[in-house]
Amino acid sequence: MDYLEITGPTKLHGNVKISGAKNAALPLIAMTLLANNTVKIGNMPSVVDIKTLLKLIENLGGTFSFKDENTVEINTCCLTNTKATYEIVKTMRASILVLGPLLSRFGHCEVSLPGGCAIGQRPIDLHLKALEQMGAKITIHAGYVQAEAPDGLKGAHIIFDKITVTGTANVIMAAALAKGKTTITNAAREPEVVQLCEVLKNSGVSIEGIGTAELAIYGTDRRLVDIDPFDVIPDRIEAGTYLCAAGISDSTVTLENVRPDHLEAVTGKLEEMGFTFDITENTMTIHPTDTIKSVNIVTQEYPGFPTDMQAQFLALATQAHGTSTIEERLFENRFMHVSELQRLGADIKLSGHTATVIGPSQLSGTDVMATDLRASSAMVIAANIAEGVTQVHRIYHLDRGYENLEKKLGDLGAKIERLRE
Ligand code: EPZ
């Protein structure tokens, strides 16, 4: 297995280009199951999770080809089967995103239960309950979701008990081909969900309330849609990660190809900590602060502070002066990076869903382990300012969602190398 060897402390400088958003690209790839044409998608991030979902589309009988590293054409016109098998779904739970479109288009499908993951049990009960309300017959058999809707899905009024990002995406895609109007109350408002709605609307699916918690989707009654070429939006979590890497190392760094309006909760917390910014329509420059101030954070659904930035801010908070608190409200087990940061010398205490960090603490390089995707990037951020050499193991987690991380950080001046165990 690969690991990263990082020598610190190192300052960063220069510009970094932000890639397309993994969490936007995944539902957009699933959305091609609704198309009757070859769909061309640009700014596609070259990360493992994308390759996994494309492999699933291929297993279903779809085809794809890359025009360049970040542009892919996908055709699902001649799908031969509607079973998403365990060996793919187990490696990436977001595969559940094919459930809604497959069921809506074909009237039947089998999708392996995704199972939990390191950060939590992550059930899909809300996805299934919504599809049942749209007329699906859902049974769970031998670890698979078996869904039937022989006469197609029909519009319904869905009220989500909890805000669910992929649950909202699944229902939007199911509703796009359903018969009649579907309304969703308590819909997720993440930019990734907004882009899915915008692309479908541009393809002729009437959708109202885009960007709000109340959506209305008028289905085409199983008429497939023509989807024009589009680019995936920039990755706000990758962008936030590089902002934290700059902030923790007292560096001035400029992010290019970024949507500052998608990062307001993150920028707000960084400003609270003392950092300042120069911001244009698609760039952000972060400037260091003499003293990093402590901060209190509670993770929430968009537009609140994103849970996917929690680990990175925990690393940053180890260098803040005073006591910071970070409360994780979305996932039940998203603090595995705490023990790894403590190995570097961080002073963090965990009580229930709240981490309390006392800083600044001198971090010293050693062997650490990545435990999940965003925890991995937190370890890299911390290692970059730790005294000496840090080896970050199990970086297959990192490769799922960060494109060319060691090259991008290396180009900013980090001493980082990918080696093999
Ligand atoms: C999406 O996961 C993201 N993944 C996650 O990013 C992100 O952390 C999460 O949203 C929250 O923002 C993708 O978009 C591919 P949820 P998702 O359904 O959709 C509970 C990363 O690092 N819930 O919004 O799976 C659930 O347990 C990943 O890129 C139910 O109870 O998250 C959680 O507590 C990690 N029943 C909360 O809702 C359901 O049916 C939010 O989950 C569905 C969810």
Short mmCIF file of C-alpha atoms and ligand atoms in Angstrom, two decimals:
data_model
loop_
_atom_site.label_atom_id
_atom_site.label_comp_id
_atom_site.label_asym_id
_atom_site.label_seq_id
_atom_site.Cartn_x
_atom_site.Cartn_y
_atom_site.Cartn_z
CA MET A 1 0.00 0.00 0.00
CA ASP A 2 1.08 3.58 -0.66
CA TYR A 3 1.89 6.06 2.07
CA LEU A 4 2.87 9.73 2.10
CA GLU A 5 6.14 10.91 3.64
CA ILE A 6 5.93 14.57 4.67
CA THR A 7 8.74 16.66 6.16
CA GLY A 8 7.82 19.73 8.16
CA PRO A 9 7.49 22.42 9.15
CA THR A 10 7.06 23.87 5.66
CA LYS A 11 5.46 27.09 4.47
CA LEU A 12 3.35 27.10 1.30
CA HIS A 13 3.19 29.70 -1.46
CA GLY A 14 1.70 30.12 -4.92
CA ASN A 15 -1.48 29.07 -6.68
CA VAL A 16 -3.45 25.82 -6.68
CA LYS A 17 -6.18 24.88 -9.18
CA ILE A 18 -9.23 23.34 -7.55
CA SER A 19 -10.71 20.26 -9.26
CA GLY A 20 -14.32 19.39 -9.97
CA ALA A 21 -16.42 18.34 -6.97
CA LYS A 22 -16.51 14.58 -6.33
CA ASN A 23 -19.84 14.91 -4.52
CA ALA A 24 -21.38 16.77 -7.44
CA ALA A 25 -19.91 14.41 -10.06
CA LEU A 26 -21.27 11.24 -8.43
CA PRO A 27 -25.00 12.10 -8.71
CA LEU A 28 -24.36 13.67 -12.13
CA ILE A 29 -22.90 10.37 -13.36
CA ALA A 30 -25.92 8.50 -11.95
CA MET A 31 -28.13 11.06 -13.70
CA THR A 32 -26.85 9.88 -17.10
CA LEU A 33 -29.09 6.84 -16.54
CA LEU A 34 -31.97 9.21 -17.37
CA ALA A 35 -30.51 10.32 -20.71
CA ASN A 36 -31.25 9.14 -24.24
CA ASN A 37 -28.00 10.64 -25.57
CA THR A 38 -24.28 10.48 -24.91
CA VAL A 39 -23.60 12.91 -22.05
CA LYS A 40 -20.36 14.89 -22.07
CA ILE A 41 -19.14 16.00 -18.61
CA GLY A 42 -16.16 18.34 -18.12
CA ASN A 43 -14.11 19.25 -15.02
CA MET A 44 -14.58 15.65 -13.85
CA PRO A 45 -12.21 15.00 -10.94
CA SER A 46 -9.77 12.15 -11.55
CA VAL A 47 -10.32 10.33 -8.24
CA VAL A 48 -11.03 6.72 -7.28
CA ASP A 49 -14.69 7.20 -6.34
CA ILE A 50 -15.46 8.50 -9.83
CA LYS A 51 -13.74 5.54 -11.44
CA THR A 52 -15.72 3.22 -9.17
CA LEU A 53 -19.08 4.66 -10.21
CA LEU A 54 -18.12 4.64 -13.90
CA LYS A 55 -17.24 0.95 -13.50
CA LEU A 56 -20.69 0.37 -12.02
CA ILE A 57 -22.32 2.12 -15.00
CA GLU A 58 -20.25 -0.14 -17.29
CA ASN A 59 -21.33 -3.25 -15.32
CA LEU A 60 -24.93 -2.22 -15.96
CA GLY A 61 -24.19 -2.16 -19.70
CA GLY A 62 -23.41 1.52 -20.11
CA THR A 63 -20.27 2.80 -21.83
CA PHE A 64 -17.90 5.68 -21.09
CA SER A 65 -14.78 7.16 -22.61
CA PHE A 66 -12.42 9.87 -21.42
CA LYS A 67 -11.73 12.63 -23.99
CA ASP A 68 -8.98 13.91 -21.68
CA GLU A 69 -8.12 13.33 -18.01
CA ASN A 70 -11.06 15.43 -16.84
CA THR A 71 -13.66 15.08 -19.63
CA VAL A 72 -15.79 11.96 -19.94
CA GLU A 73 -18.59 10.92 -22.31
CA ILE A 74 -21.15 8.48 -20.89
CA ASN A 75 -23.82 6.54 -22.79
CA THR A 76 -26.45 4.46 -21.01
CA CYS A 77 -28.84 3.98 -23.92
CA CYS A 78 -28.22 0.22 -24.17
CA LEU A 79 -28.27 -0.83 -20.54
CA THR A 80 -28.48 -4.62 -20.22
CA ASN A 81 -29.06 -5.09 -16.53
CA THR A 82 -30.29 -3.23 -13.48
CA LYS A 83 -28.35 -4.99 -10.71
CA ALA A 84 -25.69 -2.98 -8.86
CA THR A 85 -23.63 -5.74 -7.29
CA TYR A 86 -22.02 -5.93 -3.87
CA GLU A 87 -18.41 -5.98 -5.04
CA ILE A 88 -18.73 -2.44 -6.36
CA VAL A 89 -21.26 -0.98 -3.95
CA LYS A 90 -19.24 -2.18 -0.92
CA THR A 91 -16.30 -0.03 -2.04
CA MET A 92 -18.37 3.10 -2.38
CA ARG A 93 -21.70 3.66 -0.65
CA ALA A 94 -22.59 6.54 -2.97
CA SER A 95 -23.35 3.80 -5.53
CA ILE A 96 -26.81 3.94 -3.95
CA LEU A 97 -27.32 6.95 -6.22
CA VAL A 98 -28.19 4.60 -9.11
CA LEU A 99 -31.26 3.31 -7.25
CA GLY A 100 -33.59 6.22 -8.05
CA PRO A 101 -32.77 6.59 -11.76
CA LEU A 102 -32.71 2.83 -12.46
CA LEU A 103 -36.06 2.28 -10.77
CA SER A 104 -37.68 5.26 -12.45
CA ARG A 105 -36.45 4.32 -15.91
CA PHE A 106 -36.82 0.52 -15.89
CA GLY A 107 -39.45 -0.10 -13.22
CA HIS A 108 -37.16 -2.55 -11.40
CA CYS A 109 -33.63 -2.79 -10.04
CA GLU A 110 -31.50 -4.50 -7.42
CA VAL A 111 -28.89 -2.51 -5.54
CA SER A 112 -26.63 -3.97 -2.90
CA LEU A 113 -27.10 -2.42 0.53
CA PRO A 114 -24.14 -0.05 0.92
CA GLY A 115 -23.42 -0.98 4.51
CA GLY A 116 -21.94 1.47 6.96
CA CYS A 117 -18.53 3.00 6.76
CA ALA A 118 -15.86 4.26 9.13
CA ILE A 119 -17.70 7.47 10.02
CA GLY A 120 -21.06 5.95 10.81
CA GLN A 121 -23.80 3.44 10.15
CA ARG A 122 -25.19 5.65 7.35
CA PRO A 123 -28.58 4.04 6.74
CA ILE A 124 -30.63 4.56 3.56
CA ASP A 125 -34.05 4.25 5.20
CA LEU A 126 -35.06 7.74 4.06
CA HIS A 127 -34.18 6.93 0.43
CA LEU A 128 -36.31 3.77 0.53
CA LYS A 129 -39.27 5.33 2.35
CA ALA A 130 -39.45 8.12 -0.25
CA LEU A 131 -39.37 5.68 -3.18
CA GLU A 132 -42.13 3.61 -1.55
CA GLN A 133 -44.22 6.78 -1.31
CA MET A 134 -43.67 7.14 -5.07
CA GLY A 135 -45.22 3.70 -5.59
CA ALA A 136 -42.18 1.41 -5.42
CA LYS A 137 -42.38 -2.02 -3.80
CA ILE A 138 -39.15 -2.36 -1.84
CA THR A 139 -37.88 -5.56 -0.26
CA ILE A 140 -34.53 -6.28 1.32
CA HIS A 141 -33.29 -9.73 0.42
CA ALA A 142 -29.84 -11.27 0.89
CA GLY A 143 -28.18 -7.89 1.37
CA TYR A 144 -29.83 -6.33 -1.67
CA VAL A 145 -32.51 -3.69 -2.08
CA GLN A 146 -35.02 -5.13 -4.54
CA ALA A 147 -37.20 -2.37 -5.95
CA GLU A 148 -40.20 -2.82 -8.25
CA ALA A 149 -42.43 -0.24 -9.91
CA PRO A 150 -43.73 -2.02 -13.02
CA ASP A 151 -46.03 0.83 -13.97
CA GLY A 152 -43.36 3.42 -13.26
CA LEU A 153 -43.10 5.76 -10.28
CA LYS A 154 -45.71 8.39 -9.56
CA GLY A 155 -45.24 11.84 -8.08
CA ALA A 156 -45.66 12.11 -4.30
CA HIS A 157 -45.19 14.62 -1.49
CA ILE A 158 -41.97 13.60 0.27
CA ILE A 159 -41.11 14.99 3.70
CA PHE A 160 -37.59 14.03 4.78
CA ASP A 161 -37.37 13.49 8.57
CA LYS A 162 -33.66 14.35 8.29
CA ILE A 163 -31.83 16.30 5.61
CA THR A 164 -30.05 13.77 3.40
CA VAL A 165 -27.83 14.84 0.49
CA THR A 166 -27.83 11.63 -1.56
CA GLY A 167 -31.37 10.87 -0.42
CA THR A 168 -32.50 14.18 -1.96
CA ALA A 169 -30.48 13.45 -5.12
CA ASN A 170 -32.00 9.97 -5.43
CA VAL A 171 -35.56 11.30 -5.15
CA ILE A 172 -34.89 14.15 -7.60
CA MET A 173 -33.65 11.65 -10.20
CA ALA A 174 -36.53 9.24 -9.50
CA ALA A 175 -39.03 12.11 -9.74
CA ALA A 176 -37.54 13.33 -13.04
CA LEU A 177 -38.96 10.29 -14.87
CA ALA A 178 -42.01 9.73 -12.63
CA LYS A 179 -45.59 10.44 -13.69
CA GLY A 180 -46.80 13.73 -12.21
CA LYS A 181 -45.46 16.17 -9.62
CA THR A 182 -43.17 15.27 -6.73
CA THR A 183 -42.58 17.74 -3.94
CA ILE A 184 -39.72 17.37 -1.45
CA THR A 185 -39.90 19.10 1.92
CA ASN A 186 -36.67 19.40 3.95
CA ALA A 187 -34.59 18.85 0.80
CA ALA A 188 -30.80 19.16 0.99
CA ARG A 189 -29.55 22.53 -0.32
CA GLU A 190 -25.91 21.59 -0.94
CA PRO A 191 -24.40 23.12 -4.14
CA GLU A 192 -23.99 19.58 -5.43
CA VAL A 193 -27.76 19.04 -5.24
CA VAL A 194 -28.35 22.46 -6.83
CA GLN A 195 -26.17 21.54 -9.82
CA LEU A 196 -28.07 18.24 -10.30
CA CYS A 197 -31.34 20.23 -10.40
CA GLU A 198 -29.90 22.83 -12.78
CA VAL A 199 -28.63 20.24 -15.26
CA LEU A 200 -31.94 18.38 -15.22
CA LYS A 201 -33.87 21.65 -15.63
CA ASN A 202 -31.66 22.57 -18.61
CA SER A 203 -32.55 19.13 -20.02
CA GLY A 204 -36.26 19.85 -19.97
CA VAL A 205 -37.31 18.58 -16.53
CA SER A 206 -39.38 21.28 -14.84
CA ILE A 207 -38.06 21.88 -11.32
CA GLU A 208 -39.10 24.66 -8.92
CA GLY A 209 -37.45 25.83 -5.70
CA ILE A 210 -33.88 24.99 -6.75
CA GLY A 211 -31.51 25.86 -3.89
CA THR A 212 -34.28 25.85 -1.31
CA ALA A 213 -35.53 23.17 1.08
CA GLU A 214 -38.81 22.92 -0.85
CA LEU A 215 -38.48 21.35 -4.30
CA ALA A 216 -41.13 20.54 -6.90
CA ILE A 217 -40.22 18.20 -9.79
CA TYR A 218 -42.59 17.58 -12.72
CA GLY A 219 -41.79 14.12 -14.12
CA THR A 220 -41.62 13.19 -17.80
CA ASP A 221 -43.50 9.88 -17.29
CA ARG A 222 -40.48 7.81 -18.34
CA ARG A 223 -39.54 9.90 -21.38
CA LEU A 224 -35.73 9.99 -21.31
CA VAL A 225 -34.09 13.41 -21.47
CA ASP A 226 -31.47 14.99 -23.73
CA ILE A 227 -28.59 16.26 -21.58
CA ASP A 228 -26.31 18.95 -23.05
CA PRO A 229 -22.59 19.00 -22.17
CA PHE A 230 -21.74 20.64 -18.82
CA ASP A 231 -18.84 21.08 -16.38
CA VAL A 232 -18.86 19.83 -12.78
CA ILE A 233 -18.79 22.65 -10.21
CA PRO A 234 -15.52 23.22 -8.29
CA ASP A 235 -14.97 21.12 -5.15
CA ARG A 236 -15.73 23.33 -2.14
CA ILE A 237 -14.30 20.73 0.28
CA GLU A 238 -11.03 20.41 -1.62
CA ALA A 239 -10.89 24.22 -1.67
CA GLY A 240 -11.52 24.42 2.08
CA THR A 241 -8.85 21.80 2.65
CA TYR A 242 -6.21 23.91 0.87
CA LEU A 243 -7.34 27.00 2.78
CA CYS A 244 -6.69 25.10 6.02
CA ALA A 245 -3.31 23.87 4.74
CA ALA A 246 -2.35 27.50 4.07
CA GLY A 247 -3.78 28.82 7.34
CA ILE A 248 -2.03 26.29 9.57
CA SER A 249 1.35 27.02 7.95
CA ASP A 250 1.15 30.85 8.01
CA SER A 251 1.13 30.87 4.22
CA THR A 252 -0.35 33.03 1.49
CA VAL A 253 -1.95 30.78 -1.13
CA THR A 254 -4.31 31.53 -4.02
CA LEU A 255 -7.01 29.06 -5.04
CA GLU A 256 -8.08 29.14 -8.71
CA ASN A 257 -11.27 27.73 -10.27
CA VAL A 258 -13.20 28.00 -7.02
CA ARG A 259 -16.73 29.14 -6.09
CA PRO A 260 -16.28 31.44 -3.05
CA ASP A 261 -20.08 31.59 -2.63
CA HIS A 262 -20.04 27.83 -1.84
CA LEU A 263 -17.56 28.35 0.98
CA GLU A 264 -19.09 31.15 3.05
CA ALA A 265 -19.43 29.12 6.27
CA VAL A 266 -15.80 27.99 5.95
CA THR A 267 -14.45 31.44 5.08
CA GLY A 268 -16.47 32.90 7.96
CA LYS A 269 -14.81 30.59 10.50
CA LEU A 270 -11.34 31.27 9.04
CA GLU A 271 -11.98 35.03 9.38
CA GLU A 272 -13.05 34.44 12.99
CA MET A 273 -9.65 32.78 13.48
CA GLY A 274 -7.93 35.92 12.16
CA PHE A 275 -7.23 35.07 8.52
CA THR A 276 -7.96 37.58 5.78
CA PHE A 277 -8.88 37.06 2.13
CA ASP A 278 -8.77 38.61 -1.32
CA ILE A 279 -11.74 37.14 -3.19
CA THR A 280 -12.81 37.43 -6.84
CA GLU A 281 -15.56 35.55 -8.72
CA ASN A 282 -13.45 32.39 -9.08
CA THR A 283 -10.31 32.86 -6.97
CA MET A 284 -9.58 33.11 -3.25
CA THR A 285 -6.30 34.25 -1.69
CA ILE A 286 -5.83 33.56 2.01
CA HIS A 287 -3.37 35.63 4.06
CA PRO A 288 -1.75 34.54 7.35
CA THR A 289 -2.57 36.00 10.76
CA ASP A 290 -0.09 36.89 13.54
CA THR A 291 -2.09 34.87 16.04
CA ILE A 292 -4.54 32.14 15.08
CA LYS A 293 -7.58 32.70 17.31
CA SER A 294 -9.50 29.80 18.85
CA VAL A 295 -12.93 28.99 17.40
CA ASN A 296 -16.15 27.12 18.19
CA ILE A 297 -17.71 25.06 15.39
CA VAL A 298 -20.90 23.01 15.05
CA THR A 299 -21.28 20.96 11.86
CA GLN A 300 -24.59 21.37 10.04
CA GLU A 301 -26.23 20.82 6.70
CA TYR A 302 -25.57 23.46 4.00
CA PRO A 303 -25.34 26.43 4.22
CA GLY A 304 -24.06 25.69 7.75
CA PHE A 305 -20.50 24.58 8.52
CA PRO A 306 -19.84 21.38 6.50
CA THR A 307 -19.09 18.12 8.33
CA ASP A 308 -16.63 17.35 5.52
CA MET A 309 -14.45 20.21 6.79
CA GLN A 310 -14.56 19.15 10.46
CA ALA A 311 -11.35 17.10 10.48
CA GLN A 312 -9.35 19.74 8.62
CA PHE A 313 -10.44 22.43 11.10
CA LEU A 314 -9.57 20.16 14.01
CA ALA A 315 -6.02 20.01 12.66
CA LEU A 316 -5.96 23.80 12.20
CA ALA A 317 -7.33 24.37 15.71
CA THR A 318 -4.27 22.63 17.21
CA GLN A 319 -2.37 25.80 16.29
CA ALA A 320 -5.00 28.25 17.54
CA HIS A 321 -4.23 30.16 20.75
CA GLY A 322 -6.64 29.04 23.46
CA THR A 323 -9.46 26.51 23.61
CA SER A 324 -11.49 25.58 20.50
CA THR A 325 -14.50 23.28 20.40
CA ILE A 326 -15.83 21.33 17.42
CA GLU A 327 -19.20 19.55 17.69
CA GLU A 328 -20.01 16.89 15.06
CA ARG A 329 -23.78 16.73 14.60
CA LEU A 330 -24.18 14.70 11.41
CA PHE A 331 -22.20 11.50 11.92
CA GLU A 332 -21.84 9.35 15.00
CA ASN A 333 -18.19 8.37 14.56
CA ARG A 334 -16.35 11.10 12.74
CA PHE A 335 -13.53 11.75 15.21
CA MET A 336 -11.13 8.91 14.40
CA HIS A 337 -8.54 11.48 13.34
CA VAL A 338 -8.38 12.72 16.97
CA SER A 339 -6.19 9.85 18.17
CA GLU A 340 -3.96 10.23 15.11
CA LEU A 341 -3.56 13.98 15.72
CA GLN A 342 -2.78 13.20 19.38
CA ARG A 343 0.09 10.98 18.14
CA LEU A 344 1.56 14.08 16.52
CA GLY A 345 1.29 15.89 19.87
CA ALA A 346 -2.06 17.64 19.64
CA ASP A 347 -3.91 18.41 22.88
CA ILE A 348 -7.48 17.26 22.11
CA LYS A 349 -10.13 15.87 24.44
CA LEU A 350 -13.24 14.08 23.21
CA SER A 351 -16.51 14.16 25.09
CA GLY A 352 -19.48 12.68 23.24
CA HIS A 353 -19.75 14.45 19.90
CA THR A 354 -17.55 17.39 20.89
CA ALA A 355 -13.79 17.70 20.54
CA THR A 356 -12.04 20.31 22.70
CA VAL A 357 -8.65 21.45 21.41
CA ILE A 358 -6.12 23.43 23.42
CA GLY A 359 -3.44 25.19 21.42
CA PRO A 360 -1.06 26.04 20.14
CA SER A 361 0.76 22.72 20.47
CA GLN A 362 4.11 21.82 18.93
CA LEU A 363 3.50 18.87 16.61
CA SER A 364 6.26 16.31 16.00
CA GLY A 365 6.45 13.98 13.02
CA THR A 366 5.75 10.27 13.44
CA ASP A 367 3.80 7.44 11.81
CA VAL A 368 0.05 8.10 11.57
CA MET A 369 -2.87 6.45 9.82
CA ALA A 370 -5.60 7.82 7.59
CA THR A 371 -8.97 6.53 8.79
CA ASP A 372 -11.40 8.05 6.29
CA LEU A 373 -11.35 10.45 3.37
CA ARG A 374 -11.45 13.80 5.13
CA ALA A 375 -9.44 12.59 8.15
CA SER A 376 -6.67 11.73 5.67
CA SER A 377 -6.42 15.31 4.48
CA ALA A 378 -6.40 16.54 8.09
CA MET A 379 -3.36 14.34 8.78
CA VAL A 380 -1.56 15.75 5.73
CA ILE A 381 -2.30 19.32 6.83
CA ALA A 382 -0.97 18.63 10.34
CA ALA A 383 2.07 16.71 9.07
CA ASN A 384 3.07 19.68 6.94
CA ILE A 385 3.74 21.76 10.05
CA ALA A 386 4.94 18.96 12.35
CA GLU A 387 8.64 19.05 13.20
CA GLY A 388 10.42 16.29 11.29
CA VAL A 389 9.15 13.42 9.15
CA THR A 390 5.59 12.11 9.23
CA GLN A 391 4.41 9.03 7.38
CA VAL A 392 0.68 8.99 6.64
CA HIS A 393 -0.40 5.39 6.01
CA ARG A 394 -3.56 3.97 4.32
CA ILE A 395 -3.82 6.88 1.91
CA TYR A 396 -6.17 4.87 -0.30
CA HIS A 397 -8.75 6.85 1.69
CA LEU A 398 -7.25 10.08 0.37
CA ASP A 399 -7.18 8.89 -3.23
CA ARG A 400 -10.96 8.49 -3.16
CA GLY A 401 -11.61 12.20 -3.14
CA TYR A 402 -8.48 14.33 -3.69
CA GLU A 403 -7.01 14.67 -7.19
CA ASN A 404 -3.18 14.80 -7.35
CA LEU A 405 -2.93 15.98 -3.75
CA GLU A 406 0.79 15.38 -3.35
CA LYS A 407 1.53 17.13 -6.66
CA LYS A 408 -0.68 20.11 -5.81
CA LEU A 409 0.81 20.45 -2.31
CA GLY A 410 4.33 19.81 -3.62
CA ASP A 411 3.89 22.58 -6.20
CA LEU A 412 2.95 24.87 -3.30
CA GLY A 413 6.26 24.05 -1.60
CA ALA A 414 5.41 21.11 0.67
CA LYS A 415 8.04 18.39 1.11
CA ILE A 416 5.78 15.45 0.31
CA GLU A 417 6.44 12.16 -1.41
CA ARG A 418 4.29 9.10 -2.19
CA LEU A 419 6.11 5.87 -1.27
CA ARG A 420 5.16 2.20 -1.15
CA GLU A 421 5.04 0.11 2.09
C1 EPZ B 1 -23.15 13.08 1.57
O1 EPZ B 1 -23.27 11.80 2.15
C2 EPZ B 1 -21.68 13.23 1.18
N1 EPZ B 1 -21.32 12.20 0.21
C3 EPZ B 1 -20.80 13.12 2.43
O2 EPZ B 1 -19.46 13.36 2.02
C4 EPZ B 1 -21.22 14.20 3.42
O3 EPZ B 1 -20.47 14.05 4.59
C5 EPZ B 1 -22.72 14.05 3.73
O4 EPZ B 1 -23.49 14.12 2.52
C6 EPZ B 1 -23.21 15.16 4.65
O5 EPZ B 1 -22.98 16.41 4.05
C7 EPZ B 1 -21.71 12.37 -1.08
O6 EPZ B 1 -22.32 13.34 -1.44
C8 EPZ B 1 -21.31 11.28 -2.02
P1 EPZ B 1 -26.56 12.23 4.26
P2 EPZ B 1 -24.74 11.18 2.42
O7 EPZ B 1 -27.52 11.26 3.66
O8 EPZ B 1 -25.68 11.67 1.39
C9 EPZ B 1 -28.50 10.24 8.09
C10 EPZ B 1 -17.17 12.92 1.81
O9 EPZ B 1 -16.27 13.01 2.66
N2 EPZ B 1 -29.34 9.48 7.13
O10 EPZ B 1 -26.76 13.68 4.00
O11 EPZ B 1 -24.58 9.72 2.58
C11 EPZ B 1 -27.03 9.85 8.00
O12 EPZ B 1 -26.76 8.72 8.79
C12 EPZ B 1 -18.50 12.30 2.18
O13 EPZ B 1 -17.08 13.36 0.63
C13 EPZ B 1 -30.31 8.63 7.63
O14 EPZ B 1 -30.48 8.49 8.84
O15 EPZ B 1 -25.09 11.84 3.81
C14 EPZ B 1 -26.34 11.10 8.52
O16 EPZ B 1 -26.36 11.08 9.93
C15 EPZ B 1 -18.48 11.71 3.57
N3 EPZ B 1 -31.08 7.92 6.76
C16 EPZ B 1 -27.25 12.24 8.04
O17 EPZ B 1 -28.52 11.62 7.73
C17 EPZ B 1 -30.92 8.04 5.39
O18 EPZ B 1 -31.67 7.38 4.63
C18 EPZ B 1 -26.74 12.94 6.78
O19 EPZ B 1 -26.48 11.95 5.83
C19 EPZ B 1 -29.91 8.90 4.91
C20 EPZ B 1 -29.14 9.62 5.79
#
